[in-house]
Amino acid sequence: MPKFKHLSINERYKIKEMKDKGMRISEIAENLKRSKSAISMEIMRNKYNGDYLPCKAHSIYKKRLHKQDGLKIEKDPILKNYIVEKMSHQHYSPDTISGRLKLDSKLSNVSTETIYNFIYTSSIAAQLGLHNLLPTKRLKRQKRGKRRQRVIIPARTSIHEREEAAKKKIEIGHFEGDLTFHKGNQSANIGCLVDKMSQKVFLAKNTSKKTSAVTGGFLLKMKGIPEKARKTLTLDNGKEFVKHVTYRLIGFKTYFCDAYKPRQKALVEKMNSMIHRIIPKNIDINSITQEVLDYAANILNNLPRKILGYKTPNEVWNENL
């Protein structure tokens, strides 16, 4: 007898589409090559506020499945004890436990996802504090869909197309940009622009990491940079930079690092660390004004650097401007 296969999200969209066209349960079932009872049960169990919505139906199904997964381990004392023992005494991760179970025919096989569901939904796991044995030690599980969100940046130009002058630091006007945050606040931030040749920094206080706030903060600082020093700007792929075309309108050509490779703009990463020597991360960022940032930038721009032959960024900037 063939094993039952759960409905996919695509099938749920098709059910909604055919249902809206007035098709009967039997017609929908025939079209999807499913039984009438499976379609009828799907619509009845996964309704939301009296209506059948594909995304919501899929979410309801997932929650119910996760709860069942956790109970599967709870109902098997030998399996439960195996998981607890391996996590507590041998530092096994859920993935390692799942892999080892497949090699041991004496115990039930469970997936990595099922073990995570047990850890985060079972009252027994909560009492034992199993989440504290995970690398992240999170009390609640991070939603899978939010771990890495793909950001579409319009008119994006790769760093590999950047002109040679920007790479070799032979003239001023080629900048790197980034944001840095303080502890306890992942919204308000400091925007940093640094010239690659002189290492001169410009700092902006941004009230949030929303695109409009970051763009506005950077523009205020950019307009204070002489036009002949507005050449290129290299950024990462964060959604706060999707309006980068605005920077092009005042003279900056914009380029973007490869995904998850912040070291391609290593200078601004280094500057972020230097900023926090003056303004420690444990300070409430809401108490930091633009005047404080200008003061910090002045300290950094008048600090002699070995890489500059012990000249200051301001001296190199002014000599080449």
mmCIF file of C-alpha atoms in Angstrom:
data_model
loop_
_atom_site.group_PDB
_atom_site.id
_atom_site.type_symbol
_atom_site.label_atom_id
_atom_site.label_comp_id
_atom_site.label_asym_id
_atom_site.label_seq_id
_atom_site.Cartn_x
_atom_site.Cartn_y
_atom_site.Cartn_z
ATOM 1 C CA MET A 1 0.000 0.000 0.000
ATOM 2 C CA PRO A 2 1.550 3.366 -1.026
ATOM 3 C CA LYS A 3 2.523 5.741 1.775
ATOM 4 C CA PHE A 4 0.295 8.800 2.209
ATOM 5 C CA LYS A 5 1.921 12.005 1.005
ATOM 6 C CA HIS A 6 0.973 15.284 2.665
ATOM 7 C CA LEU A 7 -0.407 18.115 0.563
ATOM 8 C CA SER A 8 2.131 20.652 -0.651
ATOM 9 C CA ILE A 9 1.728 24.426 -0.576
ATOM 10 C CA ASN A 10 1.271 24.364 -4.373
ATOM 11 C CA GLU A 11 -1.582 21.864 -4.046
ATOM 12 C CA ARG A 12 -3.221 24.086 -1.458
ATOM 13 C CA TYR A 13 -3.132 27.016 -3.898
ATOM 14 C CA LYS A 14 -4.703 24.823 -6.566
ATOM 15 C CA ILE A 15 -7.451 23.763 -4.145
ATOM 16 C CA LYS A 16 -8.216 27.434 -3.464
ATOM 17 C CA GLU A 17 -8.232 28.270 -7.178
ATOM 18 C CA MET A 18 -10.567 25.389 -8.103
ATOM 19 C CA LYS A 19 -12.786 26.004 -5.080
ATOM 20 C CA ASP A 20 -13.227 29.652 -6.125
ATOM 21 C CA LYS A 21 -14.264 28.458 -9.583
ATOM 22 C CA GLY A 22 -17.082 26.495 -7.959
ATOM 23 C CA MET A 23 -15.648 23.039 -8.610
ATOM 24 C CA ARG A 24 -16.943 20.183 -6.451
ATOM 25 C CA ILE A 25 -14.797 18.253 -3.972
ATOM 26 C CA SER A 26 -14.825 15.214 -6.277
ATOM 27 C CA GLU A 27 -13.577 17.317 -9.224
ATOM 28 C CA ILE A 28 -10.792 18.877 -7.170
ATOM 29 C CA ALA A 29 -9.764 15.433 -5.913
ATOM 30 C CA GLU A 30 -9.701 14.008 -9.433
ATOM 31 C CA ASN A 31 -7.680 16.933 -10.744
ATOM 32 C CA LEU A 32 -5.070 16.566 -7.976
ATOM 33 C CA LYS A 33 -5.169 12.751 -8.022
ATOM 34 C CA ARG A 34 -6.189 12.724 -4.364
ATOM 35 C CA SER A 35 -9.044 11.061 -2.541
ATOM 36 C CA LYS A 36 -12.263 12.983 -1.895
ATOM 37 C CA SER A 37 -11.802 12.473 1.848
ATOM 38 C CA ALA A 38 -8.290 13.994 1.743
ATOM 39 C CA ILE A 39 -9.555 17.173 0.036
ATOM 40 C CA SER A 40 -12.616 17.411 2.256
ATOM 41 C CA MET A 41 -10.545 16.936 5.414
ATOM 42 C CA GLU A 42 -7.985 19.509 4.227
ATOM 43 C CA ILE A 43 -10.614 22.202 3.730
ATOM 44 C CA MET A 44 -12.392 21.427 7.006
ATOM 45 C CA ARG A 45 -9.305 21.178 9.255
ATOM 46 C CA ASN A 46 -7.317 24.079 7.890
ATOM 47 C CA LYS A 47 -9.945 26.792 7.533
ATOM 48 C CA TYR A 48 -9.204 30.224 8.994
ATOM 49 C CA ASN A 49 -12.110 32.433 10.092
ATOM 50 C CA GLY A 50 -14.466 30.330 7.980
ATOM 51 C CA ASP A 51 -12.437 30.695 4.772
ATOM 52 C CA TYR A 52 -9.812 28.507 3.124
ATOM 53 C CA LEU A 53 -6.576 30.474 2.607
ATOM 54 C CA PRO A 54 -3.622 28.470 1.171
ATOM 55 C CA CYS A 55 -0.807 30.139 3.139
ATOM 56 C CA LYS A 56 -2.737 30.096 6.406
ATOM 57 C CA ALA A 57 -3.825 26.498 5.778
ATOM 58 C CA HIS A 58 -0.199 25.480 5.260
ATOM 59 C CA SER A 59 0.812 27.280 8.454
ATOM 60 C CA ILE A 60 -1.924 25.524 10.469
ATOM 61 C CA TYR A 61 -0.805 22.180 9.035
ATOM 62 C CA LYS A 62 2.850 22.868 9.922
ATOM 63 C CA LYS A 63 2.016 23.784 13.520
ATOM 64 C CA ARG A 64 -0.049 20.642 13.942
ATOM 65 C CA LEU A 65 2.717 18.529 12.400
ATOM 66 C CA HIS A 66 5.364 20.038 14.696
ATOM 67 C CA LYS A 67 3.245 19.304 17.742
ATOM 68 C CA GLN A 68 2.813 15.706 16.601
ATOM 69 C CA ASP A 69 6.560 15.425 15.996
ATOM 70 C CA GLY A 70 7.294 16.461 19.581
ATOM 71 C CA LEU A 71 4.768 13.940 20.922
ATOM 72 C CA LYS A 72 6.394 11.172 18.876
ATOM 73 C CA ILE A 73 9.517 11.412 21.034
ATOM 74 C CA GLU A 74 7.583 11.935 24.277
ATOM 75 C CA LYS A 75 5.671 8.684 23.667
ATOM 76 C CA ASP A 76 8.899 6.694 23.226
ATOM 77 C CA PRO A 77 10.766 6.682 26.604
ATOM 78 C CA ILE A 78 13.809 4.860 25.206
ATOM 79 C CA LEU A 79 14.172 7.355 22.348
ATOM 80 C CA LYS A 80 13.578 10.310 24.665
ATOM 81 C CA ASN A 81 16.236 9.121 27.137
ATOM 82 C CA TYR A 82 18.691 8.536 24.293
ATOM 83 C CA ILE A 83 18.278 12.108 23.048
ATOM 84 C CA VAL A 84 18.554 13.636 26.531
ATOM 85 C CA GLU A 85 21.625 11.545 27.393
ATOM 86 C CA LYS A 86 23.440 12.366 24.151
ATOM 87 C CA MET A 87 22.740 16.086 24.458
ATOM 88 C CA SER A 88 23.491 16.301 28.191
ATOM 89 C CA HIS A 89 26.605 14.154 28.477
ATOM 90 C CA GLN A 90 28.125 13.837 25.006
ATOM 91 C CA HIS A 91 27.295 17.280 23.576
ATOM 92 C CA TYR A 92 25.563 15.822 20.517
ATOM 93 C CA SER A 93 23.641 18.261 18.302
ATOM 94 C CA PRO A 94 20.155 17.320 17.029
ATOM 95 C CA ASP A 95 21.650 16.644 13.595
ATOM 96 C CA THR A 96 24.305 14.324 15.061
ATOM 97 C CA ILE A 97 21.671 12.450 17.081
ATOM 98 C CA SER A 98 19.473 11.981 14.007
ATOM 99 C CA GLY A 99 22.445 10.723 11.990
ATOM 100 C CA ARG A 100 23.509 8.226 14.672
ATOM 101 C CA LEU A 101 19.960 6.918 15.061
ATOM 102 C CA LYS A 102 19.975 5.925 11.403
ATOM 103 C CA LEU A 103 22.992 3.693 12.120
ATOM 104 C CA ASP A 104 21.294 2.011 15.104
ATOM 105 C CA SER A 105 18.417 -0.205 14.004
ATOM 106 C CA LYS A 106 17.388 -0.837 17.640
ATOM 107 C CA LEU A 107 15.928 2.651 18.019
ATOM 108 C CA SER A 108 13.343 4.640 16.074
ATOM 109 C CA ASN A 109 14.684 6.994 13.445
ATOM 110 C CA VAL A 110 13.709 10.638 13.760
ATOM 111 C CA SER A 111 14.735 13.622 11.683
ATOM 112 C CA THR A 112 16.752 16.600 12.896
ATOM 113 C CA GLU A 113 13.633 18.746 12.536
ATOM 114 C CA THR A 114 11.629 16.368 14.757
ATOM 115 C CA ILE A 115 14.254 16.608 17.498
ATOM 116 C CA TYR A 116 14.203 20.415 17.317
ATOM 117 C CA ASN A 117 10.413 20.339 17.544
ATOM 118 C CA PHE A 118 10.672 18.143 20.637
ATOM 119 C CA ILE A 119 13.158 20.546 22.245
ATOM 120 C CA TYR A 120 10.995 23.600 21.577
ATOM 121 C CA THR A 121 7.449 22.237 22.023
ATOM 122 C CA SER A 122 7.704 19.544 24.693
ATOM 123 C CA SER A 123 7.036 20.420 28.330
ATOM 124 C CA ILE A 124 9.490 17.671 29.319
ATOM 125 C CA ALA A 125 12.250 19.234 27.204
ATOM 126 C CA ALA A 126 11.442 22.647 28.705
ATOM 127 C CA GLN A 127 11.743 21.299 32.259
ATOM 128 C CA LEU A 128 15.122 19.760 31.415
ATOM 129 C CA GLY A 129 16.270 22.981 29.735
ATOM 130 C CA LEU A 130 17.398 21.172 26.588
ATOM 131 C CA HIS A 131 17.472 24.446 24.624
ATOM 132 C CA ASN A 132 20.418 25.495 26.829
ATOM 133 C CA LEU A 133 22.421 22.590 25.367
ATOM 134 C CA LEU A 134 22.082 23.967 21.833
ATOM 135 C CA PRO A 135 24.838 26.233 20.433
ATOM 136 C CA THR A 136 22.469 29.242 20.272
ATOM 137 C CA LYS A 137 20.786 28.569 23.676
ATOM 138 C CA ARG A 138 17.663 30.340 22.404
ATOM 139 C CA LEU A 139 14.546 29.977 24.549
ATOM 140 C CA LYS A 140 12.398 30.219 21.421
ATOM 141 C CA ARG A 141 13.288 28.884 18.033
ATOM 142 C CA GLN A 142 14.105 31.376 15.317
ATOM 143 C CA LYS A 143 11.715 31.124 12.398
ATOM 144 C CA ARG A 144 13.391 29.304 9.532
ATOM 145 C CA GLY A 145 12.125 31.700 6.922
ATOM 146 C CA LYS A 146 13.736 34.657 8.693
ATOM 147 C CA ARG A 147 17.258 33.319 9.056
ATOM 148 C CA ARG A 148 18.416 34.662 5.759
ATOM 149 C CA GLN A 149 16.193 36.887 3.729
ATOM 150 C CA ARG A 150 17.187 37.461 0.172
ATOM 151 C CA VAL A 151 17.203 41.184 -0.589
ATOM 152 C CA ILE A 152 16.656 42.298 -4.166
ATOM 153 C CA ILE A 153 18.698 45.454 -4.819
ATOM 154 C CA PRO A 154 17.649 47.271 -8.004
ATOM 155 C CA ALA A 155 20.368 48.427 -10.398
ATOM 156 C CA ARG A 156 22.969 46.552 -8.363
ATOM 157 C CA THR A 157 26.560 46.565 -9.657
ATOM 158 C CA SER A 158 29.010 43.965 -8.356
ATOM 159 C CA ILE A 159 32.228 44.919 -6.576
ATOM 160 C CA HIS A 160 34.068 42.969 -9.269
ATOM 161 C CA GLU A 161 33.143 45.679 -11.770
ATOM 162 C CA ARG A 162 34.576 48.437 -9.613
ATOM 163 C CA GLU A 163 37.289 50.556 -11.224
ATOM 164 C CA GLU A 164 40.964 49.890 -10.487
ATOM 165 C CA ALA A 165 41.509 53.246 -8.766
ATOM 166 C CA ALA A 166 39.079 52.222 -6.035
ATOM 167 C CA LYS A 167 40.900 48.955 -5.456
ATOM 168 C CA LYS A 168 44.404 50.423 -5.346
ATOM 169 C CA LYS A 169 43.687 53.425 -3.089
ATOM 170 C CA ILE A 170 45.620 55.793 -5.356
ATOM 171 C CA GLU A 171 43.188 58.708 -5.120
ATOM 172 C CA ILE A 172 40.651 60.062 -2.685
ATOM 173 C CA GLY A 173 36.926 59.781 -3.280
ATOM 174 C CA HIS A 174 36.474 56.010 -3.129
ATOM 175 C CA PHE A 175 34.378 55.174 -0.061
ATOM 176 C CA GLU A 176 33.097 52.182 1.866
ATOM 177 C CA GLY A 177 29.859 52.419 3.851
ATOM 178 C CA ASP A 178 28.308 50.421 6.683
ATOM 179 C CA LEU A 179 26.165 50.595 9.823
ATOM 180 C CA THR A 180 27.185 49.742 13.366
ATOM 181 C CA PHE A 181 24.858 49.089 16.290
ATOM 182 C CA HIS A 182 24.905 49.288 20.089
ATOM 183 C CA LYS A 183 23.903 46.615 22.589
ATOM 184 C CA GLY A 184 20.203 46.482 23.323
ATOM 185 C CA ASN A 185 19.185 48.388 20.195
ATOM 186 C CA GLN A 186 19.166 46.878 16.719
ATOM 187 C CA SER A 187 17.271 49.773 15.161
ATOM 188 C CA ALA A 188 19.010 53.103 15.811
ATOM 189 C CA ASN A 189 22.562 53.022 14.473
ATOM 190 C CA ILE A 190 25.679 54.870 13.400
ATOM 191 C CA GLY A 191 26.274 55.149 9.667
ATOM 192 C CA CYS A 192 29.947 55.222 8.721
ATOM 193 C CA LEU A 193 31.485 56.400 5.445
ATOM 194 C CA VAL A 194 35.262 56.043 5.105
ATOM 195 C CA ASP A 195 37.547 57.148 2.287
ATOM 196 C CA LYS A 196 39.805 54.259 1.297
ATOM 197 C CA MET A 197 42.942 56.278 0.547
ATOM 198 C CA SER A 198 42.950 58.760 3.468
ATOM 199 C CA GLN A 199 40.854 56.754 5.961
ATOM 200 C CA LYS A 200 38.885 59.919 6.719
ATOM 201 C CA VAL A 201 35.494 59.027 8.260
ATOM 202 C CA PHE A 202 32.099 60.692 8.154
ATOM 203 C CA LEU A 203 29.578 59.558 10.779
ATOM 204 C CA ALA A 204 25.787 59.891 10.714
ATOM 205 C CA LYS A 205 23.235 59.228 13.468
ATOM 206 C CA ASN A 206 20.363 57.180 12.026
ATOM 207 C CA THR A 207 17.217 56.891 14.140
ATOM 208 C CA SER A 208 16.438 53.486 12.602
ATOM 209 C CA LYS A 209 17.765 50.984 10.053
ATOM 210 C CA LYS A 210 14.861 51.616 7.718
ATOM 211 C CA THR A 211 15.956 52.454 4.194
ATOM 212 C CA SER A 212 14.624 56.014 4.333
ATOM 213 C CA ALA A 213 16.402 56.821 7.611
ATOM 214 C CA VAL A 214 19.759 55.382 6.490
ATOM 215 C CA THR A 215 19.581 57.018 3.054
ATOM 216 C CA GLY A 216 18.731 60.383 4.592
ATOM 217 C CA GLY A 217 21.557 60.146 7.131
ATOM 218 C CA PHE A 218 24.164 59.256 4.528
ATOM 219 C CA LEU A 219 22.975 61.960 2.114
ATOM 220 C CA LEU A 220 23.427 64.667 4.753
ATOM 221 C CA LYS A 221 27.065 63.635 5.169
ATOM 222 C CA MET A 222 27.694 63.088 1.454
ATOM 223 C CA LYS A 223 26.553 66.599 0.597
ATOM 224 C CA GLY A 224 29.359 67.889 2.822
ATOM 225 C CA ILE A 225 31.936 66.055 0.694
ATOM 226 C CA PRO A 226 33.368 68.153 -2.192
ATOM 227 C CA GLU A 227 31.966 67.069 -5.554
ATOM 228 C CA LYS A 228 35.382 66.092 -6.943
ATOM 229 C CA ALA A 229 35.764 63.632 -4.033
ATOM 230 C CA ARG A 230 32.486 61.853 -4.807
ATOM 231 C CA LYS A 231 33.605 58.887 -6.899
ATOM 232 C CA THR A 232 32.601 55.410 -5.672
ATOM 233 C CA LEU A 233 30.833 53.871 -2.702
ATOM 234 C CA THR A 234 31.012 50.158 -1.791
ATOM 235 C CA LEU A 235 28.220 48.659 0.336
ATOM 236 C CA ASP A 236 26.944 45.280 1.500
ATOM 237 C CA ASN A 237 23.644 43.741 0.413
ATOM 238 C CA GLY A 238 21.468 44.902 3.309
ATOM 239 C CA LYS A 239 17.972 46.121 2.536
ATOM 240 C CA GLU A 240 18.872 49.490 4.057
ATOM 241 C CA PHE A 241 20.828 50.194 0.860
ATOM 242 C CA VAL A 242 18.127 49.427 -1.716
ATOM 243 C CA LYS A 243 17.805 53.159 -2.483
ATOM 244 C CA HIS A 244 21.481 53.448 -3.376
ATOM 245 C CA VAL A 245 20.570 55.032 -6.730
ATOM 246 C CA THR A 246 19.972 58.218 -4.707
ATOM 247 C CA TYR A 247 23.717 58.327 -4.018
ATOM 248 C CA ARG A 248 24.411 58.093 -7.731
ATOM 249 C CA LEU A 249 22.386 61.248 -8.299
ATOM 250 C CA ILE A 250 24.946 63.278 -6.331
ATOM 251 C CA GLY A 251 28.013 61.719 -7.978
ATOM 252 C CA PHE A 252 28.773 58.371 -6.307
ATOM 253 C CA LYS A 253 28.963 55.191 -8.369
ATOM 254 C CA THR A 254 27.702 52.406 -6.112
ATOM 255 C CA TYR A 255 29.050 48.844 -5.896
ATOM 256 C CA PHE A 256 28.045 45.855 -3.774
ATOM 257 C CA CYS A 257 30.051 43.110 -2.072
ATOM 258 C CA ASP A 258 29.384 39.442 -2.748
ATOM 259 C CA ALA A 259 26.765 37.942 -0.456
ATOM 260 C CA TYR A 260 28.030 37.193 3.086
ATOM 261 C CA LYS A 261 31.517 38.568 2.366
ATOM 262 C CA PRO A 262 31.850 41.693 4.526
ATOM 263 C CA ARG A 263 35.643 41.408 4.391
ATOM 264 C CA GLN A 264 35.446 42.823 0.869
ATOM 265 C CA LYS A 265 34.952 46.172 2.619
ATOM 266 C CA ALA A 266 37.396 45.500 5.435
ATOM 267 C CA LEU A 267 38.342 49.134 6.049
ATOM 268 C CA VAL A 268 34.893 50.245 7.175
ATOM 269 C CA GLU A 269 34.614 47.107 9.321
ATOM 270 C CA LYS A 270 37.849 48.184 11.024
ATOM 271 C CA MET A 271 36.531 51.744 11.420
ATOM 272 C CA ASN A 272 33.426 50.430 13.189
ATOM 273 C CA SER A 273 35.724 48.894 15.816
ATOM 274 C CA MET A 274 37.632 52.162 16.186
ATOM 275 C CA ILE A 275 34.384 54.087 16.618
ATOM 276 C CA HIS A 276 33.460 51.849 19.562
ATOM 277 C CA ARG A 277 36.757 52.566 21.284
ATOM 278 C CA ILE A 278 35.521 56.145 21.597
ATOM 279 C CA ILE A 279 31.806 55.380 21.947
ATOM 280 C CA PRO A 280 31.529 51.984 23.693
ATOM 281 C CA LYS A 281 28.791 49.592 22.571
ATOM 282 C CA ASN A 282 27.229 49.439 26.035
ATOM 283 C CA ILE A 283 26.228 53.129 25.901
ATOM 284 C CA ASP A 284 22.559 53.787 25.116
ATOM 285 C CA ILE A 285 22.621 54.917 21.478
ATOM 286 C CA ASN A 286 19.546 57.086 22.056
ATOM 287 C CA SER A 287 21.718 59.313 24.242
ATOM 288 C CA ILE A 288 24.242 59.829 21.423
ATOM 289 C CA THR A 289 23.691 62.973 19.358
ATOM 290 C CA GLN A 290 25.070 63.946 15.956
ATOM 291 C CA GLU A 291 27.360 66.376 17.779
ATOM 292 C CA VAL A 292 28.879 63.461 19.710
ATOM 293 C CA LEU A 293 29.464 61.588 16.441
ATOM 294 C CA ASP A 294 31.091 64.635 14.857
ATOM 295 C CA TYR A 295 33.375 64.829 17.897
ATOM 296 C CA ALA A 296 34.283 61.130 17.526
ATOM 297 C CA ALA A 297 34.920 61.573 13.791
ATOM 298 C CA ASN A 298 37.214 64.532 14.554
ATOM 299 C CA ILE A 299 39.263 62.367 16.948
ATOM 300 C CA LEU A 300 39.604 59.580 14.367
ATOM 301 C CA ASN A 301 40.444 61.964 11.524
ATOM 302 C CA ASN A 302 43.241 63.557 13.526
ATOM 303 C CA LEU A 303 44.744 60.290 14.736
ATOM 304 C CA PRO A 304 48.117 59.511 13.040
ATOM 305 C CA ARG A 305 48.176 56.142 11.258
ATOM 306 C CA LYS A 306 51.160 53.928 10.593
ATOM 307 C CA ILE A 307 49.698 52.918 7.203
ATOM 308 C CA LEU A 308 49.635 56.626 6.270
ATOM 309 C CA GLY A 309 53.278 57.162 7.248
ATOM 310 C CA TYR A 310 52.052 58.490 10.600
ATOM 311 C CA LYS A 311 50.118 61.266 8.923
ATOM 312 C CA THR A 312 46.519 61.839 9.964
ATOM 313 C CA PRO A 313 43.533 61.121 7.703
ATOM 314 C CA ASN A 314 42.773 64.850 7.573
ATOM 315 C CA GLU A 315 46.313 65.613 6.414
ATOM 316 C CA VAL A 316 46.194 63.030 3.614
ATOM 317 C CA TRP A 317 42.697 64.138 2.610
ATOM 318 C CA ASN A 318 43.652 67.798 2.420
ATOM 319 C CA GLU A 319 46.933 67.099 0.566
ATOM 320 C CA ASN A 320 45.114 65.144 -2.137
ATOM 321 C CA LEU A 321 41.972 67.241 -2.331
#
